[in-house]
Amino acid sequence: MSSKSSQNPASDNPNKQPESKSTLDEIRATRLEKVEQLKQEGLNPFAYKWELTHHAAELQETYADLAAGEEVDITVSIAGRITARRVFGKLAFFNLQDESGTIQLYLDKKQIQAKMSDLPNAFNILKKLTDVGDIIGAKGTIKRTEKGELSVKVNEFEMLTKSLLPLPDKWHGLTDTEKRYRQRYVDLIVNPPVRETFRRRAKITAAIRRYLDEQGFIEFETPTLLGEAGGADARPFITYHNALQMELYLRIATELHLKRLIVGGFEKVFEIGRIFRNEGISTRHNPEFTGLELYQAYADYNDIMILTENIVIAAASEVFDTLKVSYQNTEIDLNPPWRRVTMTQLVFDATGLDFENFQSFTDAEAAAKEAGIEISDNCKTIGQLLNECFEQRVEETLIQPTFVLDYPKEISPLSKPHRTKPGLVERFELFIVGRETANSFSELNDPIDQRERLEIQAAKKAAGDLEAQGVDEDFLAALEYGMPPTGGLGIGIDRLVMLLTDSPSIRDVIAFPLLKNTSAVIQSFDYDSEKKILKVEFVNGSIYKYNDVPEEIYTEMKATPSLGQFFNSRVRDKYGFDREK
RNA sequence: GGGUUGCUAGCUCAAUGGUAGAGUAUUCGGCUUUUAACCGACUGGUUCUGGGUUCGAGCCCCAGGCAACCCA
């Protein structure tokens, strides 16, 4: 190693001994050495800037009809990451990838040496000091090679960023899902379709914003940190504000604040923002996700159905030429109008249970049991039972876009009673591919009724229901000033993007999905027997102090054959802690 | 929360309880029209972690970690 650093590999040295450079550490060390060698050549391995005139896709398109062997004497300047190298004695081909796509670099020794006369070693630098993964800039002319590959015939190049770590296998790529999510940047480099998915996501949200703007909606940013989390049935994340000495909740919906804005006189408001729910993780759930909520004064849920169609169509039209989209090999037809059907009708069709005619919960329960519905202990009303039947028998069958109308009052504490159907509310949910994709109601604006409903929620919460809402007094005060009749809508943007990008998992449309920390390795630990504090230092440098830990734990911990396992099962999550570092 | 599967070289994957291997990448040599370039040579391992059984464990047993999928 030390003998090598004294020589200059950029010049061909026939006496060089073969060296083993195979482990990750060795590869990295070799590349760091190349960094030094670039510096010795007077080059900056981490340059400041590159003026580019074109992108790869643009050139591919412009010169699509250029015949093999033809050249165009126009100078272009491009930049990107080297994704493949094919090096010959005095000629080399690199594939260069930029955001738009890839293009080949045609690197001819004679030409480069002639044009880069102040760097006599230029071609050898290219051969010896560049690697797949490096980011370079190149200027040259356009040439389609005899083999038909459009290329930039390079006059001059510059190393812009030397890459120190090897990229995954160019043929098999990166398939390990865990690594793809934990190191999304690598995923994005080597799996171009992933970039396309996120590009589409951005287009979809932009299209929705544009459409709503055209319709006269204005966008707000309501608070994320709240003293009380309301507007949905969900368990919130709790955090703490030191200076105010108060617990705060991360929002589980934007509903209650957007409605305050309607009270304040705005007639069309919306927010596209991050929502946090302290729930499990699945292919359809991430603890933080993006919600669109909008509220339109003087509208009811019938108006909102049409608006929902228009929003989804605006989003789909942005990324497709057709409204027939394929999701996981099923064709979904988004052409409006979408099916509109009541929950009661759907449950009747699926189970034969007629919820319009049950006189008592006991009757309904008996009939549902007969039909094979599983009834949980907290299902105590006809409305809850109707919802159970719907979830168990209908939901997953709603593949084509379907508005499910008129929900039971007791599971919809913020919606207005149905104008003709007792026990139901004016609410719809949109289902596509068996998933709830949107939720809407004619908003409840009777402050007295709203208070009663929230107090029922608060009672549930007091009884231990972690998903029930509390009473937001300020929201009720706002309603008492008067909220016009209003239609509201929530759309799960991530699920919509899943549909429009054919992604099977929500993690495929969230750039950095939440993953569990890999368990920390303990460096050392110490115990203060007077204060009963166990101090643990991890190899990543962080130090935690666990409070009120009995001395036996420390004694056992010293004796255990497996420290990490003992810590995970007996200390972590068992004692309160302060993070010291 | 429950179940199933997986975790081995940078990446993709093999390996009856019996010397841990291949392809690719890296390193070195050759090559002026390549497209997963090719030819030749050399390397590269905490088999996720900790115990146990065994003469011997990547493989069997126990416990734990992480992930994917399914279910609630």
XYZ file of C-alpha atoms (C1' of nucleotides) in Angstrom:
653
model
C 0.000 0.000 0.000
C 2.622 2.526 1.029
C 4.806 1.580 -1.915
C 1.901 2.280 -4.222
C 1.192 5.742 -2.894
C 4.689 6.815 -3.876
C 4.183 5.929 -7.497
C 1.834 7.401 -10.022
C -0.533 4.808 -11.418
C -1.944 7.304 -13.859
C 1.172 6.663 -15.859
C 1.479 3.130 -17.123
C 3.859 1.308 -14.841
C 4.801 -2.120 -16.144
C 6.506 -3.107 -12.895
C 3.439 -2.769 -10.727
C 2.684 -5.804 -8.617
C -0.821 -7.244 -8.646
C -2.574 -6.289 -5.439
C -5.616 -7.672 -3.748
C -8.395 -5.072 -3.627
C -11.567 -6.882 -2.904
C -13.224 -6.203 0.399
C -15.342 -3.120 0.855
C -12.644 -1.508 2.972
C -10.020 -2.254 0.373
C -12.145 -0.942 -2.466
C -12.753 2.239 -0.506
C -9.056 2.579 0.313
C -8.188 2.162 -3.356
C -10.641 4.858 -4.310
C -9.315 7.202 -1.630
C -5.911 6.651 -3.128
C -7.316 7.609 -6.513
C -8.619 10.786 -4.893
C -5.054 11.603 -3.868
C -3.731 10.775 -7.313
C -6.284 13.062 -8.941
C -5.119 15.833 -6.631
C -1.519 15.133 -7.614
C -2.550 15.603 -11.223
C -3.859 19.015 -10.239
C -7.513 17.947 -10.494
C -10.220 18.421 -7.913
C -11.962 15.101 -7.172
C -14.848 17.073 -5.690
C -15.350 19.910 -8.128
C -17.505 22.993 -7.680
C -19.486 23.379 -10.843
C -20.129 22.236 -14.373
C -21.938 24.143 -17.103
C -24.189 21.738 -18.933
C -26.096 22.408 -22.121
C -28.036 19.187 -22.575
C -29.457 16.131 -20.880
C -29.187 12.578 -22.121
C -32.845 12.051 -22.989
C -32.938 15.328 -24.863
C -30.030 14.254 -27.043
C -31.482 10.786 -27.584
C -34.676 12.392 -28.789
C -33.087 15.094 -30.939
C -30.803 12.656 -32.733
C -33.132 9.671 -32.842
C -32.934 9.642 -36.634
C -29.169 10.046 -36.916
C -27.844 7.107 -38.904
C -25.166 4.762 -37.591
C -21.713 6.124 -38.311
C -22.992 9.694 -38.758
C -21.578 12.602 -36.799
C -22.940 16.046 -36.040
C -20.492 18.845 -35.488
C -22.291 20.486 -32.618
C -20.691 20.801 -29.208
C -22.687 19.647 -26.208
C -21.871 19.585 -22.536
C -23.371 16.972 -20.259
C -22.816 15.571 -16.782
C -23.804 12.489 -14.856
C -22.792 9.297 -13.160
C -20.723 6.608 -14.844
C -22.821 3.434 -14.851
C -20.622 1.260 -17.050
C -17.086 1.351 -18.384
C -15.695 -0.519 -21.390
C -12.049 0.324 -21.697
C -9.703 -0.703 -24.520
C -6.126 0.209 -25.161
C -6.645 3.586 -26.710
C -10.407 3.819 -26.720
C -13.074 3.681 -24.063
C -16.849 3.728 -23.849
C -18.610 4.922 -20.711
C -22.316 4.940 -20.054
C -23.313 8.194 -18.438
C -26.549 8.495 -16.502
C -28.157 11.800 -15.662
C -31.615 12.483 -14.286
C -33.211 12.133 -17.692
C -31.618 8.913 -18.887
C -28.347 7.588 -20.240
C -26.008 8.306 -23.117
C -22.718 6.778 -24.159
C -19.437 8.634 -24.026
C -17.048 7.839 -26.861
C -13.569 8.424 -25.490
C -10.802 8.405 -28.069
C -7.263 8.783 -26.720
C -5.933 10.774 -29.650
C -8.786 13.237 -29.600
C -8.720 13.767 -25.863
C -4.951 14.193 -25.725
C -5.157 16.735 -28.556
C -7.941 18.794 -26.986
C -6.740 18.573 -23.382
C -3.145 19.484 -24.064
C -2.584 20.985 -20.613
C -3.250 17.570 -19.077
C -0.923 15.168 -20.890
C -2.154 12.214 -18.856
C -5.818 12.848 -19.585
C -6.630 9.513 -21.198
C -4.726 7.485 -18.635
C -6.529 9.348 -15.871
C -9.762 8.291 -17.483
C -8.580 4.696 -17.704
C -6.991 4.379 -14.278
C -8.654 6.857 -11.964
C -12.317 6.683 -12.880
C -14.750 4.077 -11.591
C -18.341 3.149 -12.078
C -20.220 5.495 -9.764
C -18.068 8.567 -10.371
C -19.777 11.734 -11.534
C -18.100 13.427 -14.462
C -18.774 16.240 -16.869
C -17.971 15.913 -20.569
C -17.944 18.168 -23.623
C -17.880 16.866 -27.144
C -19.701 16.360 -30.390
C -22.526 14.043 -31.335
C -21.802 10.747 -33.071
C -23.844 7.632 -33.601
C -21.338 4.782 -33.618
C -21.139 2.113 -36.271
C -22.901 -0.189 -33.814
C -25.765 2.287 -33.611
C -25.255 3.771 -30.170
C -25.740 7.521 -29.858
C -22.642 8.931 -28.192
C -20.955 12.102 -27.139
C -17.524 11.998 -28.763
C -15.564 13.580 -25.988
C -13.122 16.433 -26.443
C -12.701 17.178 -22.786
C -13.929 15.840 -19.501
C -13.716 16.700 -15.841
C -14.011 14.607 -12.726
C -16.811 16.249 -10.750
C -17.244 13.823 -7.860
C -15.162 10.787 -7.088
C -17.312 7.981 -5.687
C -15.761 6.021 -2.824
C -18.186 3.111 -2.545
C -18.977 0.486 -5.170
C -22.452 0.340 -6.659
C -24.423 -2.916 -6.675
C -24.076 -5.443 -9.443
C -24.863 -3.801 -12.764
C -26.742 -6.830 -14.035
C -28.654 -8.104 -11.013
C -28.952 -4.679 -9.441
C -30.174 -4.097 -5.924
C -33.123 -6.296 -5.030
C -32.813 -6.607 -1.261
C -35.932 -4.687 -0.192
C -34.502 -3.711 3.141
C -31.407 -2.162 1.585
C -33.537 -0.474 -1.070
C -35.560 1.307 1.622
C -32.729 1.972 4.041
C -30.428 3.273 1.309
C -32.934 4.725 -1.113
C -30.212 6.780 -2.792
C -28.566 3.586 -4.013
C -31.942 2.252 -5.132
C -32.515 5.438 -7.108
C -29.097 5.227 -8.757
C -29.392 1.657 -9.945
C -33.146 1.211 -10.434
C -34.395 3.868 -12.880
C -38.085 2.855 -12.532
C -37.903 3.982 -8.916
C -36.946 7.455 -10.066
C -39.892 7.399 -12.441
C -42.264 6.528 -9.599
C -41.190 9.523 -7.543
C -41.240 11.782 -10.576
C -44.842 10.704 -11.126
C -45.669 11.294 -7.506
C -44.470 14.881 -7.823
C -46.489 15.340 -11.013
C -49.604 13.986 -9.346
C -49.448 16.332 -6.366
C -48.617 19.239 -8.667
C -51.593 18.407 -10.902
C -53.923 18.273 -7.911
C -52.676 21.614 -6.636
C -53.051 23.130 -10.097
C -56.587 21.796 -10.467
C -57.667 23.038 -7.053
C -56.069 26.397 -7.731
C -58.047 26.648 -10.968
C -61.204 25.892 -9.009
C -60.500 28.751 -6.637
C -59.248 26.755 -3.651
C -56.470 28.214 -1.566
C -53.886 26.128 0.213
C -53.205 26.416 3.924
C -50.601 24.967 6.243
C -52.284 24.177 9.531
C -50.416 23.161 12.690
C -48.724 19.806 13.044
C -48.045 20.121 16.780
C -51.259 20.201 18.745
C -52.432 20.175 22.324
C -55.197 17.793 21.314
C -55.262 15.485 18.289
C -58.666 15.348 16.651
C -60.466 15.065 13.349
C -60.072 11.312 12.987
C -60.181 8.073 14.939
C -56.517 7.271 15.335
C -53.863 6.978 17.961
C -51.507 9.965 17.871
C -47.782 10.312 18.415
C -46.927 12.171 21.587
C -44.030 14.562 21.933
C -42.938 17.141 24.455
C -42.179 20.832 24.334
C -39.489 21.647 26.877
C -39.937 25.404 27.261
C -43.722 25.222 27.507
C -43.459 22.091 29.631
C -46.356 20.496 27.840
C -47.152 17.346 25.980
C -47.982 17.845 22.352
C -49.569 15.544 19.817
C -48.690 15.215 16.163
C -51.786 15.810 14.080
C -53.847 12.863 12.875
C -55.896 15.019 10.474
C -56.110 18.599 9.262
C -59.900 18.675 9.431
C -60.631 20.769 12.486
C -58.309 23.604 11.530
C -59.439 23.757 7.922
C -63.038 24.014 9.124
C -62.034 26.924 11.373
C -60.867 28.639 8.191
C -64.281 28.069 6.617
C -65.793 29.656 9.732
C -63.382 32.544 9.202
C -64.846 33.228 5.796
C -62.723 31.348 3.278
C -65.034 29.398 1.007
C -62.651 26.912 -0.590
C -59.616 25.726 1.345
C -57.309 22.734 1.157
C -54.099 21.338 2.542
C -51.778 18.671 1.230
C -49.683 17.680 4.168
C -48.124 15.073 6.337
C -50.371 13.197 8.748
C -49.043 11.054 11.591
C -50.824 8.056 13.026
C -49.325 5.854 15.682
C -50.407 2.592 14.140
C -48.986 -0.544 12.602
C -47.070 -0.709 9.358
C -48.213 -2.666 6.327
C -48.157 -2.509 2.550
C -50.950 0.072 2.843
C -49.918 1.919 6.030
C -46.957 4.088 6.883
C -46.993 5.947 10.228
C -46.512 9.219 8.386
C -48.356 9.726 5.142
C -49.670 12.518 2.989
C -53.268 13.586 3.110
C -55.231 15.971 0.966
C -58.122 17.569 2.774
C -60.393 20.173 1.259
C -63.493 22.027 2.390
C -65.958 23.862 0.210
C -68.594 26.132 1.663
C -72.183 25.846 0.469
C -71.531 22.374 -0.951
C -72.745 18.971 0.204
C -71.339 15.502 -0.294
C -73.034 15.164 -3.698
C -71.010 18.102 -4.993
C -67.880 16.628 -3.467
C -68.366 13.334 -5.336
C -68.056 15.166 -8.637
C -65.079 17.123 -7.333
C -63.431 13.872 -6.238
C -63.809 12.402 -9.704
C -62.318 15.523 -11.206
C -59.338 15.552 -8.852
C -58.476 11.906 -9.446
C -58.929 12.345 -13.188
C -56.690 15.437 -13.147
C -54.030 13.389 -11.372
C -54.372 10.383 -13.674
C -54.347 12.528 -16.810
C -51.044 13.992 -15.718
C -49.327 10.604 -15.903
C -51.438 8.641 -18.407
C -53.012 9.271 -21.789
C -55.962 7.084 -20.868
C -58.304 6.707 -17.927
C -58.051 2.935 -18.092
C -55.097 2.195 -15.871
C -53.595 -1.137 -15.000
C -52.951 -1.895 -11.343
C -51.205 -5.178 -10.510
C -52.645 -6.748 -13.674
C -56.186 -5.518 -13.053
C -57.640 -2.901 -15.349
C -59.203 0.004 -13.494
C -61.568 2.227 -15.463
C -61.508 5.770 -14.125
C -63.959 7.162 -16.657
C -66.734 9.013 -14.815
C -69.317 8.809 -13.504
C -68.225 6.232 -10.957
C -70.593 3.795 -9.348
C -72.598 5.273 -6.460
C -74.193 2.815 -4.080
C -75.238 2.880 -0.439
C -73.467 0.840 2.195
C -76.795 -0.738 3.144
C -77.383 -1.894 -0.437
C -73.859 -3.306 -0.763
C -74.200 -5.238 2.485
C -77.581 -6.537 1.403
C -76.167 -7.699 -1.933
C -73.233 -9.425 -0.264
C -74.959 -10.991 2.744
C -78.710 -10.778 2.260
C -78.931 -8.786 5.510
C -81.437 -5.946 5.216
C -80.283 -3.252 7.617
C -83.177 -0.979 6.734
C -85.560 -3.314 8.485
C -83.836 -4.437 11.664
C -85.887 -3.319 14.676
C -83.297 -4.012 17.364
C -79.597 -4.701 17.727
C -80.436 -8.167 19.045
C -82.315 -9.036 15.839
C -79.530 -7.677 13.672
C -76.842 -9.452 15.677
C -78.623 -12.790 15.405
C -79.067 -12.413 11.647
C -75.454 -11.353 11.178
C -74.189 -14.325 13.165
C -76.394 -16.528 11.022
C -74.704 -15.015 7.955
C -71.278 -15.825 9.412
C -70.177 -12.332 10.398
C -67.650 -12.203 13.224
C -68.850 -9.775 15.836
C -66.361 -8.221 18.237
C -67.198 -7.202 21.806
C -67.171 -3.473 21.150
C -69.693 -3.816 18.347
C -72.842 -2.800 20.191
C -75.091 -0.940 17.791
C -76.854 -1.641 14.501
C -74.683 0.951 12.811
C -71.431 -0.607 14.007
C -72.705 -3.977 12.916
C -73.535 -2.643 9.456
C -69.985 -1.332 9.211
C -68.594 -4.695 10.361
C -70.545 -6.477 7.642
C -69.293 -3.967 5.099
C -65.653 -4.344 6.135
C -65.815 -8.119 6.272
C -67.777 -8.835 3.132
C -67.747 -5.869 0.785
C -64.643 -3.675 1.036
C -62.145 -5.848 -0.757
C -64.591 -6.603 -3.575
C -64.817 -2.961 -4.655
C -62.187 -3.026 -7.376
C -63.529 -0.443 -9.812
C -63.970 3.074 -8.391
C -67.040 3.062 -6.176
C -68.574 5.721 -3.969
C -70.010 4.011 -0.916
C -72.726 6.235 0.489
C -74.451 6.887 3.788
C -72.510 5.603 6.768
C -73.775 4.859 10.269
C -73.846 7.908 12.504
C -71.898 6.346 15.366
C -68.730 5.803 13.317
C -68.912 9.291 11.763
C -68.795 11.870 14.556
C -68.055 14.829 12.270
C -70.658 14.341 9.565
C -74.107 15.748 9.189
C -77.144 13.527 9.784
C -78.658 12.224 6.569
C -81.471 14.494 5.441
C -83.864 11.560 4.918
C -82.388 8.407 6.478
C -82.444 8.207 10.294
C -79.337 6.716 11.941
C -77.163 7.464 8.916
C -75.009 10.404 7.924
C -74.246 12.069 4.609
C -70.870 10.525 4.098
C -69.145 8.655 1.316
C -65.911 6.777 0.967
C -64.295 6.076 -2.356
C -62.962 2.567 -2.861
C -60.584 1.574 -5.616
C -58.882 -1.834 -5.814
C -60.535 -2.701 -2.514
C -58.906 0.172 -0.676
C -60.340 3.227 0.962
C -58.932 6.039 -1.126
C -61.121 9.011 -0.172
C -63.525 9.982 2.594
C -66.060 12.782 2.522
C -69.062 14.203 4.287
C -71.563 16.939 4.384
C -69.845 18.527 7.372
C -71.662 18.721 10.669
C -72.148 22.413 11.454
C -74.692 22.187 14.276
C -72.523 23.026 17.310
C -74.906 21.417 19.788
C -75.049 18.125 17.891
C -71.279 18.288 17.373
C -70.678 18.732 21.088
C -72.823 15.716 21.899
C -70.978 13.574 19.392
C -67.555 14.649 20.603
C -68.571 14.047 24.194
C -69.487 10.483 23.269
C -66.010 10.205 21.747
C -64.417 11.691 24.855
C -66.257 9.177 27.020
C -64.871 6.354 24.893
C -61.433 7.854 25.222
C -61.803 8.087 28.985
C -62.846 4.450 28.973
C -59.555 3.543 27.352
C -60.220 3.741 23.597
C -56.862 5.004 22.361
C -58.269 5.952 18.975
C -61.190 8.069 20.209
C -61.097 11.837 19.978
C -61.270 14.338 22.768
C -63.458 17.446 22.867
C -61.807 20.334 21.053
C -63.510 23.256 22.813
C -62.036 25.863 20.529
C -63.343 24.021 17.483
C -66.798 23.923 19.069
C -66.542 27.642 19.787
C -65.764 28.214 16.121
C -68.862 26.257 15.130
C -70.911 28.381 17.517
C -69.882 31.454 15.570
C -71.395 29.628 12.601
C -69.957 27.510 9.821
C -71.789 27.606 6.513
C -73.024 24.325 5.067
C -69.823 22.701 3.892
C -68.673 19.676 1.961
C -65.365 18.148 2.994
C -63.016 15.611 1.440
C -59.934 13.668 2.415
C -57.819 11.755 -0.087
C -54.911 9.490 0.800
C -52.310 10.771 -1.610
C -49.971 7.822 -1.089
C -52.673 5.322 -2.010
C -53.625 7.347 -5.041
C -49.993 7.431 -6.116
C -49.762 3.665 -5.557
C -52.681 3.212 -7.952
C -51.224 5.534 -10.575
C -47.706 4.086 -10.389
C -48.759 0.437 -10.153
C -46.911 0.125 -6.828
C -47.827 -2.865 -4.641
C -46.585 -1.310 -1.393
C -46.966 2.147 0.105
C -43.231 2.028 0.799
C -42.663 2.120 -2.947
C -44.185 5.602 -3.127
C -42.599 7.025 0.029
C -38.977 7.893 -0.590
C -37.867 7.179 2.951
C -40.358 4.849 4.624
C -40.124 4.295 8.357
C -38.050 1.247 9.258
C -37.054 -0.069 12.630
C -33.568 0.756 13.818
C -31.218 -2.116 13.604
C -30.442 -2.948 17.183
C -27.677 -0.902 18.728
C -24.540 -2.648 19.890
C -23.445 -1.875 23.414
C -19.954 -0.530 23.868
C -19.897 -0.384 27.662
C -22.141 0.127 30.669
C -21.917 1.370 34.200
C -24.133 1.474 37.279
C -24.681 4.052 39.975
C -26.020 2.035 42.898
C -27.019 5.105 44.894
C -29.114 6.698 42.178
C -30.039 3.367 40.610
C -29.042 4.645 37.195
C -27.714 2.310 34.535
C -25.584 4.151 32.025
C -25.183 2.439 28.655
C -22.848 3.557 25.905
C -23.446 2.256 22.391
C -20.852 1.812 19.692
C -22.502 4.552 17.644
C -21.465 6.964 20.410
C -24.844 7.601 22.010
C -25.194 7.306 25.788
C -28.455 6.510 27.566
C -29.183 6.649 31.289
C -31.859 4.203 32.434
C -33.599 5.218 35.658
C -34.656 3.139 38.668
C -32.869 0.029 37.510
C -32.442 -2.542 40.319
C -28.892 -3.550 41.126
C -29.657 -7.212 40.259
C -30.103 -6.191 36.637
C -26.609 -4.719 36.603
C -25.205 -7.813 38.294
C -26.897 -10.110 35.812
C -25.887 -7.878 32.936
C -22.243 -8.217 33.926
C -22.570 -11.987 33.989
C -24.686 -12.548 30.874
C -23.084 -14.328 27.935
C -25.115 -12.225 25.502
C -25.172 -8.572 26.397
C -27.285 -7.394 23.461
C -29.926 -10.015 24.039
C -30.061 -9.354 27.771
C -30.345 -5.637 27.152
C -33.136 -6.023 24.608
C -35.217 -8.318 26.761
C -34.562 -6.936 30.254
C -33.674 -3.248 30.009
C -34.834 -1.625 26.802
C -38.523 -0.609 27.010
C -38.574 -1.750 30.641
C -37.151 1.380 32.266
C -37.468 5.085 31.680
C -34.397 6.738 30.244
C -32.724 10.022 29.427
C -30.501 10.381 26.450
C -27.244 11.933 27.536
C -25.553 12.039 24.154
C -50.414 -8.955 18.109
C -50.238 -14.039 15.239
C -48.267 -16.990 11.146
C -44.920 -18.034 6.943
C -40.349 -17.143 4.526
C -35.624 -15.031 4.346
C -30.676 -13.142 6.302
C -23.687 -16.601 3.381
C -18.054 -12.066 -0.417
C -19.582 -4.894 -2.274
C -23.999 -6.989 -5.368
C -26.911 -11.612 -7.122
C -26.976 -16.463 -5.438
C -24.983 -21.945 -4.282
C -23.296 -25.348 -0.518
C -26.411 -34.431 2.755
C -23.957 -32.230 9.845
C -17.596 -33.218 7.260
C -11.827 -28.194 3.705
C -17.516 -22.177 2.672
C -18.172 -21.903 -3.494
C -19.893 -19.531 -8.351
C -21.131 -15.265 -11.345
C -20.275 -10.225 -11.117
C -17.571 -6.161 -9.019
C -12.559 -4.895 -7.250
C -6.989 -5.446 -8.345
C -3.195 -6.705 -12.244
C -1.945 -7.781 -17.576
C -3.649 -7.639 -22.968
C -6.711 -5.222 -26.642
C -8.795 1.218 -31.363
C -15.854 0.223 -32.282
C -17.956 -1.753 -27.196
C -23.441 -2.704 -25.476
C -23.818 -7.592 -19.099
C -17.370 -6.086 -24.147
C -13.823 -10.025 -24.504
C -9.235 -13.034 -23.061
C -5.802 -14.264 -18.994
C -4.293 -14.017 -13.691
C -4.904 -12.920 -8.503
C -7.904 -11.766 -4.547
C -12.045 -11.196 -1.449
C -15.924 -14.454 4.434
C -17.730 -12.198 12.195
C -22.355 -17.532 7.026
C -27.483 -11.505 11.244
C -26.348 -11.987 16.988
C -25.833 -15.032 21.497
C -26.217 -19.726 23.639
C -26.765 -25.209 23.132
C -26.333 -30.356 20.942
C -22.171 -32.827 18.390
C -15.654 -35.474 17.510
C -17.349 -31.645 14.027
C -22.734 -26.574 12.868
C -23.860 -22.005 7.305
C -27.086 -26.416 8.011
C -29.995 -29.299 13.963
C -32.184 -27.076 18.897
C -33.258 -22.558 22.123
C -33.439 -17.282 22.579
C -32.961 -12.616 20.214
C -32.521 -8.859 15.902
C -34.047 -7.035 11.146
C -36.886 -7.517 6.666
C -40.676 -9.218 3.189
C -45.448 -11.359 2.631
C -50.146 -13.016 4.736
C -53.745 -12.633 8.725
C -56.178 -9.637 12.794
